[in-house]
PDB file of C-alpha atoms in Angstrom:
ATOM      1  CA  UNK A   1      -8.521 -13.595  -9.798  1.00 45.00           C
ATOM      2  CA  UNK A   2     -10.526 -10.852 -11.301  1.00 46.00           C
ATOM      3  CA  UNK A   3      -8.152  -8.708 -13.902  1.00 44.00           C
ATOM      4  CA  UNK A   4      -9.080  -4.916 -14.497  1.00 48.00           C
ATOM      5  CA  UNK A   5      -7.826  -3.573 -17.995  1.00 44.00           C
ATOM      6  CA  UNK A   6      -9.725  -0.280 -16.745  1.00 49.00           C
ATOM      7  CA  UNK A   7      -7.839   3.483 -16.138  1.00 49.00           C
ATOM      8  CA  UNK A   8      -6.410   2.870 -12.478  1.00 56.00           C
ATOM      9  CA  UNK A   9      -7.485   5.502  -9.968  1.00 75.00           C
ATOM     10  CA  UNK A  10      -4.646   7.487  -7.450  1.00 84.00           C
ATOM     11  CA  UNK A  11      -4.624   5.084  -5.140  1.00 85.00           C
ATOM     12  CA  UNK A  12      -5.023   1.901  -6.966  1.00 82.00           C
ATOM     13  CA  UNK A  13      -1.608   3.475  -9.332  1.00 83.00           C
ATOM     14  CA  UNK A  14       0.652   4.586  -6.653  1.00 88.00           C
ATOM     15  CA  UNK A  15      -0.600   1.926  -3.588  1.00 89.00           C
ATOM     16  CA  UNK A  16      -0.890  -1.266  -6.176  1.00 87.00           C
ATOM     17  CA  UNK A  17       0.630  -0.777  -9.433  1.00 86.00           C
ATOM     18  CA  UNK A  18       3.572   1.059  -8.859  1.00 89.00           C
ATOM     19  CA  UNK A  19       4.682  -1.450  -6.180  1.00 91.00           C
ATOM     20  CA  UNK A  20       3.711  -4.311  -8.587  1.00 86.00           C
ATOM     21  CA  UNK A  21       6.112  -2.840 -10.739  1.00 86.00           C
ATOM     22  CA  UNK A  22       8.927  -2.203  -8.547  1.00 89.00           C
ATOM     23  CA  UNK A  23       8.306  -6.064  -7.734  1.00 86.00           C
ATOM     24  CA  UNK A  24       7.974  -7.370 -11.291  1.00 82.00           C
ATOM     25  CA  UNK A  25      11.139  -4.721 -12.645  1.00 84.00           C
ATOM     26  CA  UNK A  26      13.623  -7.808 -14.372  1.00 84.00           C
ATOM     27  CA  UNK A  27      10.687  -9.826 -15.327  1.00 79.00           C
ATOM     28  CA  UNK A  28       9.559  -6.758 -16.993  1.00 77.00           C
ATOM     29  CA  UNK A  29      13.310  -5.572 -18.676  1.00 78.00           C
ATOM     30  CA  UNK A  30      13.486  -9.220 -19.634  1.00 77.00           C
ATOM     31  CA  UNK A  31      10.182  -9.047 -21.281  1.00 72.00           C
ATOM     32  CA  UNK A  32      11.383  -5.907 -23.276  1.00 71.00           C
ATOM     33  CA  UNK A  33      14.467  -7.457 -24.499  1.00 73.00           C
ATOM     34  CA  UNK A  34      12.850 -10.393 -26.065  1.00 67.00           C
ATOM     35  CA  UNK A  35      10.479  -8.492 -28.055  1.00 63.00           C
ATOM     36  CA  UNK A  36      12.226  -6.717 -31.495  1.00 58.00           C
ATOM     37  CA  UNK A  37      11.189  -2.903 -31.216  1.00 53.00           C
ATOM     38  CA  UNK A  38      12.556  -1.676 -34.002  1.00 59.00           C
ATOM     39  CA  UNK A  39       9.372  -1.907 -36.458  1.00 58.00           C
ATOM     40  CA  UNK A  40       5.720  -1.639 -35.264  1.00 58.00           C
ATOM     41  CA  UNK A  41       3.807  -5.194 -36.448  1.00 61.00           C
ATOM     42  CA  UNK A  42       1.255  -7.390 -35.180  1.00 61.00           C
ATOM     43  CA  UNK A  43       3.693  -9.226 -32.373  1.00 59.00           C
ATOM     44  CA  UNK A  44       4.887  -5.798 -31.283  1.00 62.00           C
ATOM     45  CA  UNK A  45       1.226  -5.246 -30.897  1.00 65.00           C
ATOM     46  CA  UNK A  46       0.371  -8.415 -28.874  1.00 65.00           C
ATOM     47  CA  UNK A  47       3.639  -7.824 -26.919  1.00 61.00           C
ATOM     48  CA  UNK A  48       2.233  -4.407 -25.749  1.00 63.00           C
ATOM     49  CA  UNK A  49      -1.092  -6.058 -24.938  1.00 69.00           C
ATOM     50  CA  UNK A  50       0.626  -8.773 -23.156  1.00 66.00           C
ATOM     51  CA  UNK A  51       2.388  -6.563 -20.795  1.00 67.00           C
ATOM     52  CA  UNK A  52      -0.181  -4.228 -20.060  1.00 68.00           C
ATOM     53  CA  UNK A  53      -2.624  -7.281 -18.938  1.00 70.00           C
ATOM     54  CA  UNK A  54       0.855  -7.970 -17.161  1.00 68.00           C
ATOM     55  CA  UNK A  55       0.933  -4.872 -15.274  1.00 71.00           C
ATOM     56  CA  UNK A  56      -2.770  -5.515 -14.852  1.00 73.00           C
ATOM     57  CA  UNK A  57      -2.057  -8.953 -12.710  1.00 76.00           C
ATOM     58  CA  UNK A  58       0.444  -7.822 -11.025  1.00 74.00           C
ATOM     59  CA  UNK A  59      -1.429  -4.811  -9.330  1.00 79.00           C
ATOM     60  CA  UNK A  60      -3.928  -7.434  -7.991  1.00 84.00           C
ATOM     61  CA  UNK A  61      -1.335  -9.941  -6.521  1.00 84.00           C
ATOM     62  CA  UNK A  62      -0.035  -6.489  -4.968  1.00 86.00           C
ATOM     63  CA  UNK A  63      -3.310  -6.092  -3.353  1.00 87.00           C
ATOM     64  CA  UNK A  64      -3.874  -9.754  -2.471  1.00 91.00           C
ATOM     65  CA  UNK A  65      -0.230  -9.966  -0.969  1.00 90.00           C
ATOM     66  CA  UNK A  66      -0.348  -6.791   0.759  1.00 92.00           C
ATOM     67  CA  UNK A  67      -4.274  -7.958   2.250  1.00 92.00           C
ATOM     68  CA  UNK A  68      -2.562 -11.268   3.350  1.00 93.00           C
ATOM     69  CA  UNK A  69      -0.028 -10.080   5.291  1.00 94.00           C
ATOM     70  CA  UNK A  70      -1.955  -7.202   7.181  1.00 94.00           C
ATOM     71  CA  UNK A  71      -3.352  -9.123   9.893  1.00 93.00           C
ATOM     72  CA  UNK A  72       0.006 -10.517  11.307  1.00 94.00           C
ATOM     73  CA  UNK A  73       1.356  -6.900  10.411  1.00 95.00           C
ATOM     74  CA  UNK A  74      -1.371  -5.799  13.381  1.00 95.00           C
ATOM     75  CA  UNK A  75      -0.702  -8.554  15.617  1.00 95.00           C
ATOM     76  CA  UNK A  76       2.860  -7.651  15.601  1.00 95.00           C
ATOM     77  CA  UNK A  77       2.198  -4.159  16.256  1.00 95.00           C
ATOM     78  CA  UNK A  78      -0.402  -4.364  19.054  1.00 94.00           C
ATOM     79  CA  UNK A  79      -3.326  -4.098  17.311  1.00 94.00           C
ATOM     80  CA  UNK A  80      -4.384  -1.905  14.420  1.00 95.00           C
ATOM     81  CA  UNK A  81      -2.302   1.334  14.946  1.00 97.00           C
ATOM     82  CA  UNK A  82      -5.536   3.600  15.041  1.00 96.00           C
ATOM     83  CA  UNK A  83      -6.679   1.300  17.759  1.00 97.00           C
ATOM     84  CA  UNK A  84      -3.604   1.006  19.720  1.00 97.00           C
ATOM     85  CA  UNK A  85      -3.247   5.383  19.788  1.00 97.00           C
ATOM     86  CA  UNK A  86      -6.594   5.489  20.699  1.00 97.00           C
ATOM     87  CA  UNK A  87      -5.788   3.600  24.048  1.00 97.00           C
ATOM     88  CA  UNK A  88      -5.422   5.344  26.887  1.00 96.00           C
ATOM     89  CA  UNK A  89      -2.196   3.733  27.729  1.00 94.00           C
ATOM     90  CA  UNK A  90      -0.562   4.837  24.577  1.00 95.00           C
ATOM     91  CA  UNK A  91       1.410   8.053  24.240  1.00 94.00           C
ATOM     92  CA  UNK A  92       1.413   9.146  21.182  1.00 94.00           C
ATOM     93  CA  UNK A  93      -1.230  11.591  22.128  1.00 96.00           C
ATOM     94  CA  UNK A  94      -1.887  13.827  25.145  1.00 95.00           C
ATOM     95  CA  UNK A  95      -4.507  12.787  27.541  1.00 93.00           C
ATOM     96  CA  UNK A  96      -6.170  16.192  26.723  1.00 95.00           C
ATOM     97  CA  UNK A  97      -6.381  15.474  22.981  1.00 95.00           C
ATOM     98  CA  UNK A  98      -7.358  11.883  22.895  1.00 95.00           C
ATOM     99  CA  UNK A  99     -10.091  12.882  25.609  1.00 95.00           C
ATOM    100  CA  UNK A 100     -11.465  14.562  22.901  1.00 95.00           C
ATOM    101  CA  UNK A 101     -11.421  11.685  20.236  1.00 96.00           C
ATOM    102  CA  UNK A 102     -12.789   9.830  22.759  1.00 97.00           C
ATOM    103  CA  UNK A 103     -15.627  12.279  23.250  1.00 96.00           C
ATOM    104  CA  UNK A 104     -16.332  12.544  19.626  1.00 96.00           C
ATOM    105  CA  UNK A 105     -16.103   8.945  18.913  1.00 97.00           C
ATOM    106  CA  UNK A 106     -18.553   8.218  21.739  1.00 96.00           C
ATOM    107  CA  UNK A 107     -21.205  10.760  19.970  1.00 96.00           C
ATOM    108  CA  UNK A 108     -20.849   9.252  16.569  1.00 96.00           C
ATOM    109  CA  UNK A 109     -21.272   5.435  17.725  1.00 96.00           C
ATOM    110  CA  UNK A 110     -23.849   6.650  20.475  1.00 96.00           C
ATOM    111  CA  UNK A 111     -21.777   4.813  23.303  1.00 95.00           C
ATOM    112  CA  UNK A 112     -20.257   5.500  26.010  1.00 96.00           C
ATOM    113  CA  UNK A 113     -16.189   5.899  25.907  1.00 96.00           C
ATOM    114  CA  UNK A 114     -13.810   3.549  27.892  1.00 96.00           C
ATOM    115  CA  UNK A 115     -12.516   5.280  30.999  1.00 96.00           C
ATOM    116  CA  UNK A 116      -8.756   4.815  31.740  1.00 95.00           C
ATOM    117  CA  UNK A 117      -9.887   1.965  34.774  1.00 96.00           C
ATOM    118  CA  UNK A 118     -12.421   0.028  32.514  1.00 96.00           C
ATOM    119  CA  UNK A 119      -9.838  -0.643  29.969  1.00 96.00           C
ATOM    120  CA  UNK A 120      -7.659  -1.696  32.236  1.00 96.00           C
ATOM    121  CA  UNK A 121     -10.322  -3.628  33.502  1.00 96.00           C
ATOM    122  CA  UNK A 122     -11.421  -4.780  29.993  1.00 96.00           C
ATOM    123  CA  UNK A 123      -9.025  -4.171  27.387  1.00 96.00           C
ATOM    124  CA  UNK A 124     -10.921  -6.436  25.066  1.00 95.00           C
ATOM    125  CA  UNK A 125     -14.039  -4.680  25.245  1.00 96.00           C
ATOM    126  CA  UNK A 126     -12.346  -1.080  24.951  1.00 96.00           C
ATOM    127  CA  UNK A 127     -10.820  -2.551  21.785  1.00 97.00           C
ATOM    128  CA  UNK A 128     -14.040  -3.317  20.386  1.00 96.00           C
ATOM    129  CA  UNK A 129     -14.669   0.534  20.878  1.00 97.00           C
ATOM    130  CA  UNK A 130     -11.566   1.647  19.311  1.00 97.00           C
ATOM    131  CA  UNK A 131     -12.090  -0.457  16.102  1.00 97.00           C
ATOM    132  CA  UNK A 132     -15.740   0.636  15.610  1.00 97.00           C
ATOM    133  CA  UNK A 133     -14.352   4.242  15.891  1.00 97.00           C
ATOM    134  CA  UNK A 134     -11.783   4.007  13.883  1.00 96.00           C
ATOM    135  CA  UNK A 135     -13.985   2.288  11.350  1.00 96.00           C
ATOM    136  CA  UNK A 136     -16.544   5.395  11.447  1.00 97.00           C
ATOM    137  CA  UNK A 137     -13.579   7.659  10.962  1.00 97.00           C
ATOM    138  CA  UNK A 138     -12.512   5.441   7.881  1.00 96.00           C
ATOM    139  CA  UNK A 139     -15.822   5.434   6.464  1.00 95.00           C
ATOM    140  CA  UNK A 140     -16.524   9.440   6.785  1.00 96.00           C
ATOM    141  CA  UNK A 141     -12.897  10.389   5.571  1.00 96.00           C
ATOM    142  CA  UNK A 142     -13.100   9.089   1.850  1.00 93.00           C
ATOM    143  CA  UNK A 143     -13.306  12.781   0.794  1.00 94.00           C
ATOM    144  CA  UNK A 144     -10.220  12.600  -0.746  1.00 93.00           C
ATOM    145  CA  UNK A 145     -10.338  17.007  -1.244  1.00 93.00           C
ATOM    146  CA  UNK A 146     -11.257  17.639   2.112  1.00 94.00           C
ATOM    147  CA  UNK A 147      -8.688  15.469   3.453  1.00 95.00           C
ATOM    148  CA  UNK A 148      -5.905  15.217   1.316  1.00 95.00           C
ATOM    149  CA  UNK A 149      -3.381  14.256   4.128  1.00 95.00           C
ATOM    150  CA  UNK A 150      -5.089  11.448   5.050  1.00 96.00           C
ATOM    151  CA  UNK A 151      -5.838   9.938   1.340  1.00 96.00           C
ATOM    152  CA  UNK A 152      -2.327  10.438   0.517  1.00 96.00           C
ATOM    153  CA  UNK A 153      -0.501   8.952   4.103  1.00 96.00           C
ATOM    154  CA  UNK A 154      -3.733   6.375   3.340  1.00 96.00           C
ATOM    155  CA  UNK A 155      -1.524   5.468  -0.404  1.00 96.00           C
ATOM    156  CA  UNK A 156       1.656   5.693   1.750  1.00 96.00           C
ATOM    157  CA  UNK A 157       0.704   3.067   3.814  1.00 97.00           C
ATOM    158  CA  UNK A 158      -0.809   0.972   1.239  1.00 95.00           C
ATOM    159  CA  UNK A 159       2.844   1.334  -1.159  1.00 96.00           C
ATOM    160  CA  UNK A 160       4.767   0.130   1.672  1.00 96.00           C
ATOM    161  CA  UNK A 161       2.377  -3.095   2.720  1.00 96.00           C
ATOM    162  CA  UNK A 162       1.917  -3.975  -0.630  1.00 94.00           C
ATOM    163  CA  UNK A 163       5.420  -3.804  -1.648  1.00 94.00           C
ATOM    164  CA  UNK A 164       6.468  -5.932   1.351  1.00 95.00           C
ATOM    165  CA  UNK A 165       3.909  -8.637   0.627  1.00 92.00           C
ATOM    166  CA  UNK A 166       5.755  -9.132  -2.979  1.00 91.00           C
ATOM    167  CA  UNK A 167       9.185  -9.249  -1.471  1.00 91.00           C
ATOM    168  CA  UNK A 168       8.998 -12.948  -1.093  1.00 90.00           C
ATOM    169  CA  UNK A 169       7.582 -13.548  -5.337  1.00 86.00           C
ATOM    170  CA  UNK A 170       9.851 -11.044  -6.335  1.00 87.00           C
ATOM    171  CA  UNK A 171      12.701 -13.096  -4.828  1.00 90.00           C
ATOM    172  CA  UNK A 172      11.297 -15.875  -6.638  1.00 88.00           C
ATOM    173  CA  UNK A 173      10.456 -13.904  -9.840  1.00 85.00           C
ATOM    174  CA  UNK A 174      14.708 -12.731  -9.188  1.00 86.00           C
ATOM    175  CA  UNK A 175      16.155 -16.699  -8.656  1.00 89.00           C
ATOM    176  CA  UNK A 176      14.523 -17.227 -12.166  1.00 87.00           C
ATOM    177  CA  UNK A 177      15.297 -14.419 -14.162  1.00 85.00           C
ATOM    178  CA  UNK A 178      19.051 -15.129 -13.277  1.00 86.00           C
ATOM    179  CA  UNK A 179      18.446 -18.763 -13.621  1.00 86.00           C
ATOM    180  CA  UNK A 180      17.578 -18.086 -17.731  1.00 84.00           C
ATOM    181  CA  UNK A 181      19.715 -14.971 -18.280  1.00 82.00           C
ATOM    182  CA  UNK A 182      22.459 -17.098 -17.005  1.00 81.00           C
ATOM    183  CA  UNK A 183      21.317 -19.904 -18.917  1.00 83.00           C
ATOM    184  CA  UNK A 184      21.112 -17.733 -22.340  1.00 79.00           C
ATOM    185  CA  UNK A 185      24.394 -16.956 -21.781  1.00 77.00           C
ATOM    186  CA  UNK A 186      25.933 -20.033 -21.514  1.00 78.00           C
ATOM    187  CA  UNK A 187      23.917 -21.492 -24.704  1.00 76.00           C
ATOM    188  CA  UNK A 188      25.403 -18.828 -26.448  1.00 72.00           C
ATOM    189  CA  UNK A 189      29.380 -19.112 -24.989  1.00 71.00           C
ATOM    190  CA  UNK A 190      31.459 -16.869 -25.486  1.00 73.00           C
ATOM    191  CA  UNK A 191      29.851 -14.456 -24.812  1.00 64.00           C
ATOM    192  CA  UNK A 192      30.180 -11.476 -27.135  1.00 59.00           C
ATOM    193  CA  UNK A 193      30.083  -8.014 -25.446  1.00 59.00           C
ATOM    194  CA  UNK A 194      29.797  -6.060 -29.046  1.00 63.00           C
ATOM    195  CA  UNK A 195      26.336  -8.339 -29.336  1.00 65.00           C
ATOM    196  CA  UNK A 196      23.295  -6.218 -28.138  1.00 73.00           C
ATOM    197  CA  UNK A 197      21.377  -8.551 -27.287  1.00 70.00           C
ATOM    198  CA  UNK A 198      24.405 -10.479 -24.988  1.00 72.00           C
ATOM    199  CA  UNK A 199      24.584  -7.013 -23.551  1.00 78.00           C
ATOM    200  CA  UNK A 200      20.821  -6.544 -22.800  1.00 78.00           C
ATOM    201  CA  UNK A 201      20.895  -9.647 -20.820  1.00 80.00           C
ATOM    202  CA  UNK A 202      24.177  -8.997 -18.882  1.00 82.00           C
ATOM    203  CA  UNK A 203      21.704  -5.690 -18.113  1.00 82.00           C
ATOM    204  CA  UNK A 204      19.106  -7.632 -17.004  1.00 84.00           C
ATOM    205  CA  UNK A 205      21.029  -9.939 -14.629  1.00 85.00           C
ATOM    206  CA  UNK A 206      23.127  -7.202 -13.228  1.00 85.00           C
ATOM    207  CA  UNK A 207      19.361  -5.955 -12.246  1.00 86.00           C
ATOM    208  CA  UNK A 208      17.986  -8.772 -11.248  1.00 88.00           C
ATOM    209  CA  UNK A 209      20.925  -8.968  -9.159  1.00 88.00           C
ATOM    210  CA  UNK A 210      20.724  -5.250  -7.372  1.00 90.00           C
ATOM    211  CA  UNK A 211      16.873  -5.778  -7.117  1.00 89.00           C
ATOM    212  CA  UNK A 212      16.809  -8.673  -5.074  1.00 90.00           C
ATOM    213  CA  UNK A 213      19.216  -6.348  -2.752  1.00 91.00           C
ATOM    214  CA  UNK A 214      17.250  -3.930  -2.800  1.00 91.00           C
ATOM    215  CA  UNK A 215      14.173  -6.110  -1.734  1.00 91.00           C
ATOM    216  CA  UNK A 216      16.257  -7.836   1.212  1.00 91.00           C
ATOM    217  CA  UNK A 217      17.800  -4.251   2.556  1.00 92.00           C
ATOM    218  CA  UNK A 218      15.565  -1.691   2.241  1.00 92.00           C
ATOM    219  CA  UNK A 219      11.860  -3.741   2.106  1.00 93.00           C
ATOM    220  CA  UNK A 220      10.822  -4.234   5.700  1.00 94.00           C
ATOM    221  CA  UNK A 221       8.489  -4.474   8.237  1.00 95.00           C
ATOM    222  CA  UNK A 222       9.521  -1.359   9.988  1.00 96.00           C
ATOM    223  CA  UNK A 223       8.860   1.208   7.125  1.00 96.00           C
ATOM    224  CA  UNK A 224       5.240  -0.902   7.116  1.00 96.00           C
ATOM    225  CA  UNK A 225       4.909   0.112  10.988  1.00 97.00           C
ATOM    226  CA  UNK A 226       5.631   3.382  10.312  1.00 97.00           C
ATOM    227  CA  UNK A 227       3.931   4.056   7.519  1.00 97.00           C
ATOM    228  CA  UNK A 228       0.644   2.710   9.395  1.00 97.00           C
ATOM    229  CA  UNK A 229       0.979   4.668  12.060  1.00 97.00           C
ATOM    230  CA  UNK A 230       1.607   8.027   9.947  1.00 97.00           C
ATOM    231  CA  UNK A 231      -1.949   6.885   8.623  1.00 97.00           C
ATOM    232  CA  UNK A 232      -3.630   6.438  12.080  1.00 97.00           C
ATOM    233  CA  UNK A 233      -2.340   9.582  12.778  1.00 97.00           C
ATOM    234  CA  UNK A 234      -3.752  11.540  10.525  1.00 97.00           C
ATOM    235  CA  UNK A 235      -6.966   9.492  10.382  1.00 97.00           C
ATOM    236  CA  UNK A 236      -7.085  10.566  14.240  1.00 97.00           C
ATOM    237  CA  UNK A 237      -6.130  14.023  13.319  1.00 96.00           C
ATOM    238  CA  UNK A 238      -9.279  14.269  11.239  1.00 96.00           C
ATOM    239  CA  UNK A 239     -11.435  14.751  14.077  1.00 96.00           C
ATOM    240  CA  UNK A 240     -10.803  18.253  14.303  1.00 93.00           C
ATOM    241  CA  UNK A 241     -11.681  18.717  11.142  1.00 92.00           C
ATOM    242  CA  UNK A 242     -14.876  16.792  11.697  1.00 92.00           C
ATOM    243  CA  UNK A 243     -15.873  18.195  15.060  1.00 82.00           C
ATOM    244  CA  UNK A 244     -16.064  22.104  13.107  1.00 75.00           C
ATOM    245  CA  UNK A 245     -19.213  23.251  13.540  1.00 60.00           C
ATOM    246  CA  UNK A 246     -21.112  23.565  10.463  1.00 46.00           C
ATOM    247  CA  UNK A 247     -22.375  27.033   9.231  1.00 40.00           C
ATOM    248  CA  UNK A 248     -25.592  28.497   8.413  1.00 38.00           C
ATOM    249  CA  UNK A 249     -24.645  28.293   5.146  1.00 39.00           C
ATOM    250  CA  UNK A 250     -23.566  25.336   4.715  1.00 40.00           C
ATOM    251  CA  UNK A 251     -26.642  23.932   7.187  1.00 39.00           C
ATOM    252  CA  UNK A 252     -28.773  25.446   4.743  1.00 44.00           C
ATOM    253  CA  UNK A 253     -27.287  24.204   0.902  1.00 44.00           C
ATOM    254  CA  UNK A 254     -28.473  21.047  -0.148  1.00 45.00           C
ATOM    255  CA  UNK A 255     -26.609  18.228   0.217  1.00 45.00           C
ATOM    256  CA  UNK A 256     -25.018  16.882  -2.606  1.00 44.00           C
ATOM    257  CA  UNK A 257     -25.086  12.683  -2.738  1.00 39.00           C
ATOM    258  CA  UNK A 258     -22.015  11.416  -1.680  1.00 39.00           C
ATOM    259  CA  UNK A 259     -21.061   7.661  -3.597  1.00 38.00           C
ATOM    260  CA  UNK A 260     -20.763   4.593  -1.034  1.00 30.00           C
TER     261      UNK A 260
END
């Protein structure tokens, strides 16, 4: 696994790390407590270093997780949810409206649009039209100024996946925190609550504890589904914006060179 020490971008800090983080909390307060703070030395130093590479490594097994649990995310919901609205069958849009995505999508790909009887007909191959349309739409909406709505339901989406596909390690990372807090504890019976540091790890199991409660209650497939489809939405949404026709002006400015 490749680790990035660099400055993390919007997305990559709110989508990855911040859910990495939520994930990794008591392994993180535990981490804290075991480390003296009160002077600034050389272990306080590598301790610092330590959990920033930390932070680092868990923002990629966010991304990994969240990758490896997308597919059967889609299956479960019919397909990918720009795909699925884009279907004629689907309601989320009026037949007027999505008329016009299809219209649009069929002048960017240079195909011709499913009609209502040839999906039916061949839902496969209508598919196949969907997901190379929402692809373009993907591809030409990485302006993250001109469309802000999409970027940030894009991040959205990505928090909610990502967090979900660390719900099972964090369980694991929970079963072992307790399993040495509680373990600490008993080494050092009785327990002494006027001891700070037999405080700091009654705080860290009583976390540990609420965390793995939060993961089982309120870290689910359903906020996953509907953050996704908040993000096809607007990604369909964009057309509008897309299918403006350009200005003079702006026809005859040079175009500036837009980064892959």
């Amino acid at each position: 696994m490749k680790i990035n020490l660099s400055m993390p971008d919007a997305y990559s800090l709110r989508a990855r790390l911040i859910p990495a983080i939520i994930a990794g909390a008591p392994a993180f307060a535990l981490a804290a407590i075991l480390v003296s703070w009160s002077s600034f030395n050389f272990t306080q130093l590598v301790a610092a270093l330590g959990l920033t590479a930390l932070f680092s490594v868990f923002s990629n097994v966010a991304r990994v997780r969240g990758k490896a649990i997308e597919t059967g995310i889609f299956e479960r919901m019919g397909g990918m949810p720009s795909t699925v609205m884009l279907r004629h069958r689907d309601t989320s849009f009026d037949s007027v409206s999505k008329g016009k995505m299809h219209a649009f999508l069929a002048q960017k790909l240079n195909e011709q649009a499913p009609t209502k009887q040839q999906e039916e007909a061949d839902a496969a191959s209508a598919d196949g039209f969907y997901v190379r349309g929402g692809n373009w739409l993907r591809e030409n909406t990485r302006d993250t100024k001109k469309f802000p709505i999409v970027f940030g339901e894009n991040i959205n989406y990505g928090f909610h996946r990502n967090l979900l596909g660390l719900r099972v390690p964090g369980f694991a990372l929970n079963a072992l925190i307790v399993i040495l807090c509680g373990s600490l504890l008993y080494f050092r019976l009785p327990i002494d609550f006027s001891r700070r540091f037999d405080q700091a790890l009654l705080t860290v199991l009583g976390v540990a504890v609420l965390h793995a409660f939060y993961l089982a209650f309120f870290v689910n497939e359903a906020n996953v589904f509907l953050a996704a489809r908040l993000y096809a939405r607007q990604l369909l949404l964009s057309i509008d914006k897309l299918d403006k026709p350009v200005t003079r002006a702006a026809a005859a400015s040079p175009r500036k060179k837009k980064d892959a």
